[in-house]
Amino acid sequence: MRHRLAQRLAVLCASAALLIGSGLATGTTAHASSSSLGGCRHPYVCLYERHEVMVGAYKDVTGYWQTFSRTDVRYAYNARHHGVAYFLYSSGYTSCVEPGRQASLRIQGYGNVTGIRIGTRSRCYA
């Protein structure tokens, strides 16, 4: 019984360390899943408002932030086969969506999304 309790405690501590450590990184990979958002095709990264209505589509790989003034961007779908999409927030924090993934861009404490930069890598922050 003592051994099982020690194992459970070790797993709990390891899980907590992973969660805490992921928040300390320079940027974060937005919580992603397969897409349920519609209307976005390769090679675009599409932005959606809270009712999942598309409000923007970007395809250019750049070394700079493409900024926008919308304050209602809530979701993104990266329909690209290669190339991550980085998002800049009003707080200065960033998040990332990998190819073929969708994500909520509302991250507590980050503020509104203010820009996008599409890169050539297939993995976030690699």
mmCIF file of C-alpha atoms in Angstrom:
data_model
loop_
_atom_site.group_PDB
_atom_site.id
_atom_site.type_symbol
_atom_site.label_atom_id
_atom_site.label_comp_id
_atom_site.label_asym_id
_atom_site.label_seq_id
_atom_site.Cartn_x
_atom_site.Cartn_y
_atom_site.Cartn_z
ATOM 1 C CA MET A 1 0.000 0.000 0.000
ATOM 2 C CA ARG A 2 2.824 2.398 0.877
ATOM 3 C CA HIS A 3 4.510 1.574 -2.473
ATOM 4 C CA ARG A 4 1.329 2.403 -4.467
ATOM 5 C CA LEU A 5 0.913 5.678 -2.619
ATOM 6 C CA ALA A 6 4.533 6.595 -3.381
ATOM 7 C CA GLN A 7 4.022 5.758 -7.075
ATOM 8 C CA ARG A 8 0.880 7.887 -7.279
ATOM 9 C CA LEU A 9 2.637 10.770 -5.547
ATOM 10 C CA ALA A 10 5.575 10.511 -7.966
ATOM 11 C CA VAL A 11 3.232 10.583 -10.973
ATOM 12 C CA LEU A 12 1.336 13.549 -9.523
ATOM 13 C CA CYS A 13 4.568 15.464 -8.884
ATOM 14 C CA ALA A 14 5.897 14.710 -12.367
ATOM 15 C CA SER A 15 2.618 15.877 -13.930
ATOM 16 C CA ALA A 16 2.653 19.080 -11.885
ATOM 17 C CA ALA A 17 6.256 19.759 -12.894
ATOM 18 C CA LEU A 18 5.362 19.362 -16.568
ATOM 19 C CA LEU A 19 2.412 21.727 -16.257
ATOM 20 C CA ILE A 20 4.383 24.343 -14.349
ATOM 21 C CA GLY A 21 7.409 24.032 -16.644
ATOM 22 C CA SER A 22 5.355 24.477 -19.792
ATOM 23 C CA GLY A 23 4.062 27.815 -18.523
ATOM 24 C CA LEU A 24 7.574 29.140 -17.954
ATOM 25 C CA ALA A 25 8.641 28.807 -21.579
ATOM 26 C CA THR A 26 9.072 31.875 -23.767
ATOM 27 C CA GLY A 27 5.930 30.964 -25.662
ATOM 28 C CA THR A 28 3.284 28.331 -25.466
ATOM 29 C CA THR A 29 1.755 25.931 -27.902
ATOM 30 C CA ALA A 30 -1.928 26.814 -27.941
ATOM 31 C CA HIS A 31 -4.222 23.972 -26.937
ATOM 32 C CA ALA A 32 -4.753 22.290 -30.276
ATOM 33 C CA SER A 33 -6.948 19.617 -31.790
ATOM 34 C CA SER A 34 -8.102 18.436 -35.184
ATOM 35 C CA SER A 35 -10.175 21.114 -36.893
ATOM 36 C CA SER A 36 -13.893 21.539 -36.528
ATOM 37 C CA LEU A 37 -13.604 25.073 -37.925
ATOM 38 C CA GLY A 38 -14.725 25.346 -41.528
ATOM 39 C CA GLY A 39 -13.757 27.104 -44.716
ATOM 40 C CA CYS A 40 -9.993 27.111 -44.354
ATOM 41 C CA ARG A 41 -7.876 25.328 -46.970
ATOM 42 C CA HIS A 42 -4.162 24.790 -47.567
ATOM 43 C CA PRO A 43 -1.980 26.928 -47.530
ATOM 44 C CA TYR A 44 -3.862 29.301 -45.223
ATOM 45 C CA VAL A 45 -3.932 29.991 -41.497
ATOM 46 C CA CYS A 46 -7.443 31.191 -40.716
ATOM 47 C CA LEU A 47 -8.714 33.238 -37.799
ATOM 48 C CA TYR A 48 -12.191 32.969 -36.324
ATOM 49 C CA GLU A 49 -14.309 34.971 -33.897
ATOM 50 C CA ARG A 50 -16.230 33.458 -30.956
ATOM 51 C CA HIS A 51 -19.109 32.186 -33.126
ATOM 52 C CA GLU A 52 -16.538 30.417 -35.342
ATOM 53 C CA VAL A 53 -17.044 32.839 -38.237
ATOM 54 C CA MET A 54 -13.848 33.295 -40.240
ATOM 55 C CA VAL A 55 -12.479 36.845 -39.920
ATOM 56 C CA GLY A 56 -9.077 36.497 -41.581
ATOM 57 C CA ALA A 57 -6.807 34.244 -43.649
ATOM 58 C CA TYR A 58 -3.018 34.461 -43.981
ATOM 59 C CA LYS A 59 -0.628 32.441 -46.142
ATOM 60 C CA ASP A 60 2.650 34.370 -46.447
ATOM 61 C CA VAL A 61 5.728 33.092 -44.645
ATOM 62 C CA THR A 62 7.390 36.144 -43.104
ATOM 63 C CA GLY A 63 10.176 37.035 -40.713
ATOM 64 C CA TYR A 64 8.033 39.760 -39.149
ATOM 65 C CA TRP A 65 4.663 40.095 -37.449
ATOM 66 C CA GLN A 66 1.669 40.786 -39.670
ATOM 67 C CA THR A 67 -0.400 42.926 -37.328
ATOM 68 C CA PHE A 68 -4.134 43.496 -37.251
ATOM 69 C CA SER A 69 -6.525 45.544 -35.142
ATOM 70 C CA ARG A 70 -9.352 43.032 -34.597
ATOM 71 C CA THR A 71 -10.026 42.356 -30.933
ATOM 72 C CA ASP A 72 -12.475 39.480 -31.425
ATOM 73 C CA VAL A 73 -10.093 36.755 -32.682
ATOM 74 C CA ARG A 74 -10.717 33.613 -30.610
ATOM 75 C CA TYR A 75 -9.636 30.609 -32.694
ATOM 76 C CA ALA A 76 -7.119 29.689 -35.359
ATOM 77 C CA TYR A 77 -6.849 26.827 -37.803
ATOM 78 C CA ASN A 78 -3.513 26.159 -39.486
ATOM 79 C CA ALA A 79 -4.437 24.379 -42.730
ATOM 80 C CA ARG A 80 -0.826 24.362 -43.931
ATOM 81 C CA HIS A 81 1.010 21.066 -44.482
ATOM 82 C CA HIS A 82 4.281 22.579 -43.264
ATOM 83 C CA GLY A 83 4.833 25.744 -41.318
ATOM 84 C CA VAL A 84 3.787 26.792 -37.853
ATOM 85 C CA ALA A 85 1.727 29.888 -37.102
ATOM 86 C CA TYR A 86 2.927 32.085 -34.242
ATOM 87 C CA PHE A 87 0.547 34.541 -32.603
ATOM 88 C CA LEU A 88 1.532 37.740 -30.812
ATOM 89 C CA TYR A 89 -0.592 39.041 -27.944
ATOM 90 C CA SER A 90 -1.025 42.541 -26.525
ATOM 91 C CA SER A 91 0.952 41.396 -23.447
ATOM 92 C CA GLY A 92 3.982 40.541 -25.595
ATOM 93 C CA TYR A 93 3.517 36.794 -25.052
ATOM 94 C CA THR A 94 3.324 34.421 -28.004
ATOM 95 C CA SER A 95 1.584 31.151 -28.789
ATOM 96 C CA CYS A 96 1.889 28.737 -31.674
ATOM 97 C CA VAL A 97 -0.328 26.430 -33.744
ATOM 98 C CA GLU A 98 1.282 23.566 -35.632
ATOM 99 C CA PRO A 99 0.275 22.507 -39.185
ATOM 100 C CA GLY A 100 -3.078 20.757 -39.476
ATOM 101 C CA ARG A 101 -4.209 21.900 -36.025
ATOM 102 C CA GLN A 102 -6.751 24.311 -34.590
ATOM 103 C CA ALA A 103 -6.506 26.133 -31.277
ATOM 104 C CA SER A 104 -8.232 28.524 -28.973
ATOM 105 C CA LEU A 105 -6.248 31.764 -28.849
ATOM 106 C CA ARG A 106 -7.858 32.983 -25.614
ATOM 107 C CA ILE A 107 -5.186 32.368 -23.000
ATOM 108 C CA GLN A 108 -5.739 33.935 -19.601
ATOM 109 C CA GLY A 109 -3.309 36.777 -18.949
ATOM 110 C CA TYR A 110 -2.134 37.047 -22.571
ATOM 111 C CA GLY A 111 -4.570 39.731 -23.775
ATOM 112 C CA ASN A 112 -5.850 40.062 -27.341
ATOM 113 C CA VAL A 113 -4.115 38.597 -30.384
ATOM 114 C CA THR A 114 -2.434 41.444 -32.267
ATOM 115 C CA GLY A 115 -0.356 39.676 -34.919
ATOM 116 C CA ILE A 116 0.554 36.521 -36.797
ATOM 117 C CA ARG A 117 3.836 35.219 -38.202
ATOM 118 C CA ILE A 118 3.980 32.074 -40.325
ATOM 119 C CA GLY A 119 7.225 30.150 -40.203
ATOM 120 C CA THR A 120 8.716 27.238 -42.121
ATOM 121 C CA ARG A 121 9.198 24.801 -39.227
ATOM 122 C CA SER A 122 6.752 21.986 -38.607
ATOM 123 C CA ARG A 123 7.040 22.126 -34.801
ATOM 124 C CA CYS A 124 6.429 25.027 -32.433
ATOM 125 C CA TYR A 125 9.460 26.579 -30.735
ATOM 126 C CA ALA A 126 11.773 23.929 -32.188
#
